[in-house]
Short mmCIF file of C-alpha atoms in Angstrom, two decimals:
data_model
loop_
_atom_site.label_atom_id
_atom_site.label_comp_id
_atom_site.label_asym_id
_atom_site.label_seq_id
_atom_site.Cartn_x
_atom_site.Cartn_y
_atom_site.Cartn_z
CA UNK I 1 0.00 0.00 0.00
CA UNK I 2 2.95 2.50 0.86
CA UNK I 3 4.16 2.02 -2.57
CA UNK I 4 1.05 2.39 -4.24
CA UNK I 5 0.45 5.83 -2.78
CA UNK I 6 4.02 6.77 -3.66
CA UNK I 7 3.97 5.65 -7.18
CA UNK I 8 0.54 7.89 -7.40
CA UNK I 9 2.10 10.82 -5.81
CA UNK I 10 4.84 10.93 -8.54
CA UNK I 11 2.19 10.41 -11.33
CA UNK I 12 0.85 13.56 -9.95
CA UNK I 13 3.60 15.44 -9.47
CA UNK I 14 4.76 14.62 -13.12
CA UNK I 15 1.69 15.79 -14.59
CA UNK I 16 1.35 19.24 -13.04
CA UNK I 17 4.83 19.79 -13.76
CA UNK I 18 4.35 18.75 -17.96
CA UNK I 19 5.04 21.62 -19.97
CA UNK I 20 1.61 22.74 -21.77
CA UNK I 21 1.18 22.98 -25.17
CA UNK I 22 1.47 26.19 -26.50
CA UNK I 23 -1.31 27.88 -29.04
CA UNK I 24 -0.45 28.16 -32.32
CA UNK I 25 -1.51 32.03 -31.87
CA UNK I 26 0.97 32.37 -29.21
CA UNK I 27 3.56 30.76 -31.27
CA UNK I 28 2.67 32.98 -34.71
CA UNK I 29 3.69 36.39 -32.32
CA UNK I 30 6.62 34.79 -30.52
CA UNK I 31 9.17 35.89 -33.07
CA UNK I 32 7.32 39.18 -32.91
CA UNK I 33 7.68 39.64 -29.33
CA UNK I 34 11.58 40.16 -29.87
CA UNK I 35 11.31 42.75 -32.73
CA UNK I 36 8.75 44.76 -30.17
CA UNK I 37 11.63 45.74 -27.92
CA UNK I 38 13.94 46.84 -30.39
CA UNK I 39 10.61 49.10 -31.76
CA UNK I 40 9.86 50.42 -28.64
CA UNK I 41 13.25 52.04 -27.99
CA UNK I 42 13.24 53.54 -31.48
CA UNK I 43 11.08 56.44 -29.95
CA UNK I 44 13.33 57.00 -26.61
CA UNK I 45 15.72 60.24 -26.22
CA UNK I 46 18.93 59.41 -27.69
CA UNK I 47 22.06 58.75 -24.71
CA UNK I 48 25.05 58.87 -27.52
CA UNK I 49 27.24 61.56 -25.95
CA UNK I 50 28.56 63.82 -29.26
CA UNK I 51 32.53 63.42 -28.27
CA UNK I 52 34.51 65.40 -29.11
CA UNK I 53 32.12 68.06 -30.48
CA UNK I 54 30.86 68.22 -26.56
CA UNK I 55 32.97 66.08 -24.24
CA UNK I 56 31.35 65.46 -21.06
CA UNK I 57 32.19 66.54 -18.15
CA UNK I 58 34.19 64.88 -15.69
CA UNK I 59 33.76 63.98 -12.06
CA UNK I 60 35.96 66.22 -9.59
CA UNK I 61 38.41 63.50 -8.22
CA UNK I 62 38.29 62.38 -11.23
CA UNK I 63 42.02 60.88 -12.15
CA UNK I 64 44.00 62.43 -15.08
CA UNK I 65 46.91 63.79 -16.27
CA UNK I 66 49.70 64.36 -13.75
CA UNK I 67 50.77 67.57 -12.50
CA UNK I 68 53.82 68.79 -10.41
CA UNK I 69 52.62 71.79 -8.14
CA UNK I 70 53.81 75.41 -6.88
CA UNK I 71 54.46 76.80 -3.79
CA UNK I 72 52.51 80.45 -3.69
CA UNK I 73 55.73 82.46 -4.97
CA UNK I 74 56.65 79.82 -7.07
CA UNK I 75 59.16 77.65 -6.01
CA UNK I 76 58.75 73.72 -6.73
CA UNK I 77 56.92 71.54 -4.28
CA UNK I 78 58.83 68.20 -4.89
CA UNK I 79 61.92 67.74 -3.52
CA UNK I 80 62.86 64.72 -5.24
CA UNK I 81 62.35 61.90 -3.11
CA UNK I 82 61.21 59.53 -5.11
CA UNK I 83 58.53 57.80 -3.37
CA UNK I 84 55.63 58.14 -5.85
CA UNK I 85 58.33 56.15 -8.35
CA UNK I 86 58.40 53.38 -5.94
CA UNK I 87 54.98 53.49 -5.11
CA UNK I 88 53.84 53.10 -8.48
CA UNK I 89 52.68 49.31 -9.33
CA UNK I 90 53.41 49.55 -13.11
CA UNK I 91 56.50 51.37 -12.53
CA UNK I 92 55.48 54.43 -14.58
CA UNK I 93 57.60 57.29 -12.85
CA UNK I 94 61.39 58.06 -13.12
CA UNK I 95 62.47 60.79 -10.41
CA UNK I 96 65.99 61.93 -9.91
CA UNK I 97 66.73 64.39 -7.52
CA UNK I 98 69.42 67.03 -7.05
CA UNK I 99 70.13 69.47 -4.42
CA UNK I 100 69.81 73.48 -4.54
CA UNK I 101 72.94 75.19 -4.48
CA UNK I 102 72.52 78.74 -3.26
CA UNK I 103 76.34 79.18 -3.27
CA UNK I 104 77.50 81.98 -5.99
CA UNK I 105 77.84 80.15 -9.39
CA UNK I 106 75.74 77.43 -8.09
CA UNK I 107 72.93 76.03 -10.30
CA UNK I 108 70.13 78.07 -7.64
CA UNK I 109 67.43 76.87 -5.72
CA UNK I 110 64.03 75.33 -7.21
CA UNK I 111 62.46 74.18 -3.63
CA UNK I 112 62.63 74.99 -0.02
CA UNK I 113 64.52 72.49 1.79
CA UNK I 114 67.77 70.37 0.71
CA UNK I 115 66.71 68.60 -2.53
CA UNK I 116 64.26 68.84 -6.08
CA UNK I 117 63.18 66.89 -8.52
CA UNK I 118 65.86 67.27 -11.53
CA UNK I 119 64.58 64.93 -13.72
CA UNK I 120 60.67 63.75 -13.51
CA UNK I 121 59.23 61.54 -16.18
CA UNK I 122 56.05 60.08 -16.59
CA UNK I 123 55.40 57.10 -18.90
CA UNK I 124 51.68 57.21 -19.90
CA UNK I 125 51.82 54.22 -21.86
CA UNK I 126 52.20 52.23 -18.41
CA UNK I 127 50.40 53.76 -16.40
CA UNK I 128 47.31 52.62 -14.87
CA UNK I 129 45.98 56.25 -13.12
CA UNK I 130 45.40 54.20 -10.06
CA UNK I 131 46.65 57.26 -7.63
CA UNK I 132 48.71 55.31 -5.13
CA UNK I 133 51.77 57.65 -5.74
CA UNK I 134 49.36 61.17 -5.18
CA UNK I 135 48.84 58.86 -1.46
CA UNK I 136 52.60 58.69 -0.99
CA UNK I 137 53.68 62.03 -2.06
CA UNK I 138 54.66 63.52 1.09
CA UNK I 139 54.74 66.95 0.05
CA UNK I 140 51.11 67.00 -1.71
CA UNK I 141 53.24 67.97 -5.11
CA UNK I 142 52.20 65.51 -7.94
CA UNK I 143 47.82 65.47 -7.80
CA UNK I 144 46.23 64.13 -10.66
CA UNK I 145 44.38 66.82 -13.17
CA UNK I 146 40.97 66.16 -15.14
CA UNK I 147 42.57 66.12 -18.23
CA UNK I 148 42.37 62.87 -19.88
CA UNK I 149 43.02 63.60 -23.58
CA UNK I 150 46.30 61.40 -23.76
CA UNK I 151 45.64 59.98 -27.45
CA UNK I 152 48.87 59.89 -29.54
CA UNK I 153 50.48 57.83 -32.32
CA UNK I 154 53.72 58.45 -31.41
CA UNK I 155 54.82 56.48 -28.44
CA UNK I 156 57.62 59.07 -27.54
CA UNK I 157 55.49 61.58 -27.00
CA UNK I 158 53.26 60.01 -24.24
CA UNK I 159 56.56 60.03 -22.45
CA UNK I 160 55.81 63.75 -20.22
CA UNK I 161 59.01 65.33 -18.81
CA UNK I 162 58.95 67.91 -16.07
CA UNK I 163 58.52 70.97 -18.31
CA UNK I 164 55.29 69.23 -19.18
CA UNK I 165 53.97 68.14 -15.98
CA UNK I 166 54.84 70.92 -13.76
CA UNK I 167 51.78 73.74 -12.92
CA UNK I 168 52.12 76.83 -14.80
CA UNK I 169 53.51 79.86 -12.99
CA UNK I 170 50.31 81.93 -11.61
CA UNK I 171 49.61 85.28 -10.47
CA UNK I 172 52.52 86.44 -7.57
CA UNK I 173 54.77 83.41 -8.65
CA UNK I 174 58.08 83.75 -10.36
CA UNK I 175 60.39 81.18 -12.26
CA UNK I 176 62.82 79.25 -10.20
CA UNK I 177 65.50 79.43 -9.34
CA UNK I 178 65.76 81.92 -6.40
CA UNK I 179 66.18 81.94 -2.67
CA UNK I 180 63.95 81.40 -0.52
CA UNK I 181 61.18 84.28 1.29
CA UNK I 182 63.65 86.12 4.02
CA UNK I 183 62.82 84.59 7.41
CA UNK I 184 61.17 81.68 6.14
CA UNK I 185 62.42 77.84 6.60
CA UNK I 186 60.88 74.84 4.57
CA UNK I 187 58.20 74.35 7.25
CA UNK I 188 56.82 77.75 7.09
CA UNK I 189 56.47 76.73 3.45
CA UNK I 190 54.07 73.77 4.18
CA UNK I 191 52.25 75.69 6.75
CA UNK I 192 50.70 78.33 4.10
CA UNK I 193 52.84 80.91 6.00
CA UNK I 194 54.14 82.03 2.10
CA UNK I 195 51.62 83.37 0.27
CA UNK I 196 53.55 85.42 -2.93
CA UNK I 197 56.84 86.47 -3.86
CA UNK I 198 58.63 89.11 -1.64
CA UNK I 199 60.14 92.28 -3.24
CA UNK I 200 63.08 90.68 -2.78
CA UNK I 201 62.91 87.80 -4.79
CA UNK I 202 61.43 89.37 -7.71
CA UNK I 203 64.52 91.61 -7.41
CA UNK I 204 66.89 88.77 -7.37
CA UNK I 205 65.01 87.37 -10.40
CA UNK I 206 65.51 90.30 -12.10
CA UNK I 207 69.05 90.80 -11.81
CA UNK I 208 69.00 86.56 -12.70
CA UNK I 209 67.33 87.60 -15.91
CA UNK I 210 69.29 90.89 -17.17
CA UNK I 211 72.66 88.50 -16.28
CA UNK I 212 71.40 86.17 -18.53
CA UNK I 213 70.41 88.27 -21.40
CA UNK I 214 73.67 89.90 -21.18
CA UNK I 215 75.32 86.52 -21.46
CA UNK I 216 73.07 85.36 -24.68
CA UNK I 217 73.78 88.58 -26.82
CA UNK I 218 77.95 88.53 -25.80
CA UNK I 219 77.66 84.64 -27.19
CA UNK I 220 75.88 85.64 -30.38
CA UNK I 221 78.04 88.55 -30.56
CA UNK I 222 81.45 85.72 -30.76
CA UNK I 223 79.49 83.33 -32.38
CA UNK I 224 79.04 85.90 -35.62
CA UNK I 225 82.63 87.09 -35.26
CA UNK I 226 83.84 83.89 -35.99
CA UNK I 227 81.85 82.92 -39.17
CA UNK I 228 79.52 80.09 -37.65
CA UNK I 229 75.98 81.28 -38.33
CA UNK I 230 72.61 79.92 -38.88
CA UNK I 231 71.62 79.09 -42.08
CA UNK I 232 68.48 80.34 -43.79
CA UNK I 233 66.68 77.13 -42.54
CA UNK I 234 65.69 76.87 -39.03
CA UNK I 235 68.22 74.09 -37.42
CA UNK I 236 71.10 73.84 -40.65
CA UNK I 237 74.31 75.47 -39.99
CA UNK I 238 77.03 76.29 -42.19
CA UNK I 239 79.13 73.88 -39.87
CA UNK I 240 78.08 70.11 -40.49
CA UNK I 241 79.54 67.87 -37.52
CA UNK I 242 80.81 64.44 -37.94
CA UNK I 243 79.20 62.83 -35.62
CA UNK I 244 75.27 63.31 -34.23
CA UNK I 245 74.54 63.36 -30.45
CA UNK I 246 72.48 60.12 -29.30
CA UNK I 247 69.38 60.07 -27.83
CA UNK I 248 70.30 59.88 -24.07
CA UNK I 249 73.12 62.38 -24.79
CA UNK I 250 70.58 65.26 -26.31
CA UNK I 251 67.49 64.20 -23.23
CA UNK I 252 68.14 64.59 -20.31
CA UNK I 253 67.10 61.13 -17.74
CA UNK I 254 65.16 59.71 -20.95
CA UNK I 255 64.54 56.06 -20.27
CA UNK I 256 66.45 53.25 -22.61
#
């Protein structure tokens, strides 16, 4: 008897759970059914964003392009320590640092404190824009910019040196090098105590400048008493040299 009801409760069970046969109405539309959706969202606002006729905008931490920041009178905030380089997972950065020399004849000062960032280098077609060396820059110098615009088909040129990664100079800054602001130590500079260039700097930059300019015209001035001038053609000379500088003679920290 105990199998009897058994065998009679999987009957049932089998039978409520046989698929039904469909209508032949049902299965006329079915292929329809598909074709309705696509139909339906012919009459829905368009999302296609019109790039780059009008980019959208991006989010505020969003993570771009590099950039190497200022202190308020203009002096450079890295000072070469090179721990975004060996924070960075796909080994992206190349830092080498240098120390200001304030002593006459020196090569100047481009941070407060001991050391800069001589060479800087950032290999865009490694990295990843993951942030972790913004998190270990110690001196909040390198933050990440909402440019993202990188596109190139030249690999060389997706290789950004310092001149292209550090912030351009602003109002109240002046071009490094020069000292530092009188009475001021490399702390005051990370405590907001500097807020522009003093009178004194901007006259040391002068002076830096009109030394400079003096220097340029008294070279082209022997360079044209002795015969070797330009040619008609920018970069051709009337001199033609034996032998062409290499690559990592003529850029400075370029990678292999």
């Amino acid at each position: 008897m105990a199998d009897d009801s058994v065998s009679k409760d999987v009957r049932k069970a089998s039978a409520s759970g046989a698929p039904k046969k469909k209508s032949a109405l049902s299965e006329l539309f079915a292929p329809v059914a598909g074709f309705g959706v696509s139909f339906s969202t012919m009459f829905r606002k368009v999302a296609t964003e019109e790039y780059p006729e009008k980019p959208r905008p991006t989010a505020p931490r969003f993570h771009g392009r590099h950039q190497l920041n200022r202190h308020p009178d203009g002096l450079e905030k890295c000072v070469g320590c090179e721990l975004c380089a060996w924070a960075c997972p796909a080994d992206a950065i190349l830092v080498e640092g240098a120390d200001n020399d304030d002593t006459p004849g020196g090569a100047g000062r481009f941070s407060p404190g001991e050391r800069y960032g001589r060479v800087y280098q950032i290999n865009y077609l490694r990295c990843i824009f993951c942030g972790l060396c913004i998190e270990a820059c110690p001196t909040r110098a390198l933050t990440m910019t909402n440019f993202y615009e990188l596109a190139d088909n030249d690999r060389g040129k997706l290789i950004f040196t310092k001149d292209q990664l550090l912030a351009p100079l602003q109002e109240g800054m002046l071009p490094p090098p020069f000292p530092m602001a009188d009475g001021m130590e490399e702390r005051d500079y990370y405590q907001g105590k500097v807020t522009a260039a003093t009178d004194s700097q901007r006259t040391y930059v002068d002076a830096r400048d009109a030394s400079e300019d003096a220097e340029a015209h008294a070279a082209a001035h022997d360079s044209d008493a002795s015969g070797n001038v330009g040619a008609a053609l920018p970069g051709e000379h009337d001199v033609v040299h034996a032998t062409h500088p290499t690559a990592a003679a003529t850029r400075e920290g370029a990678n292999p």
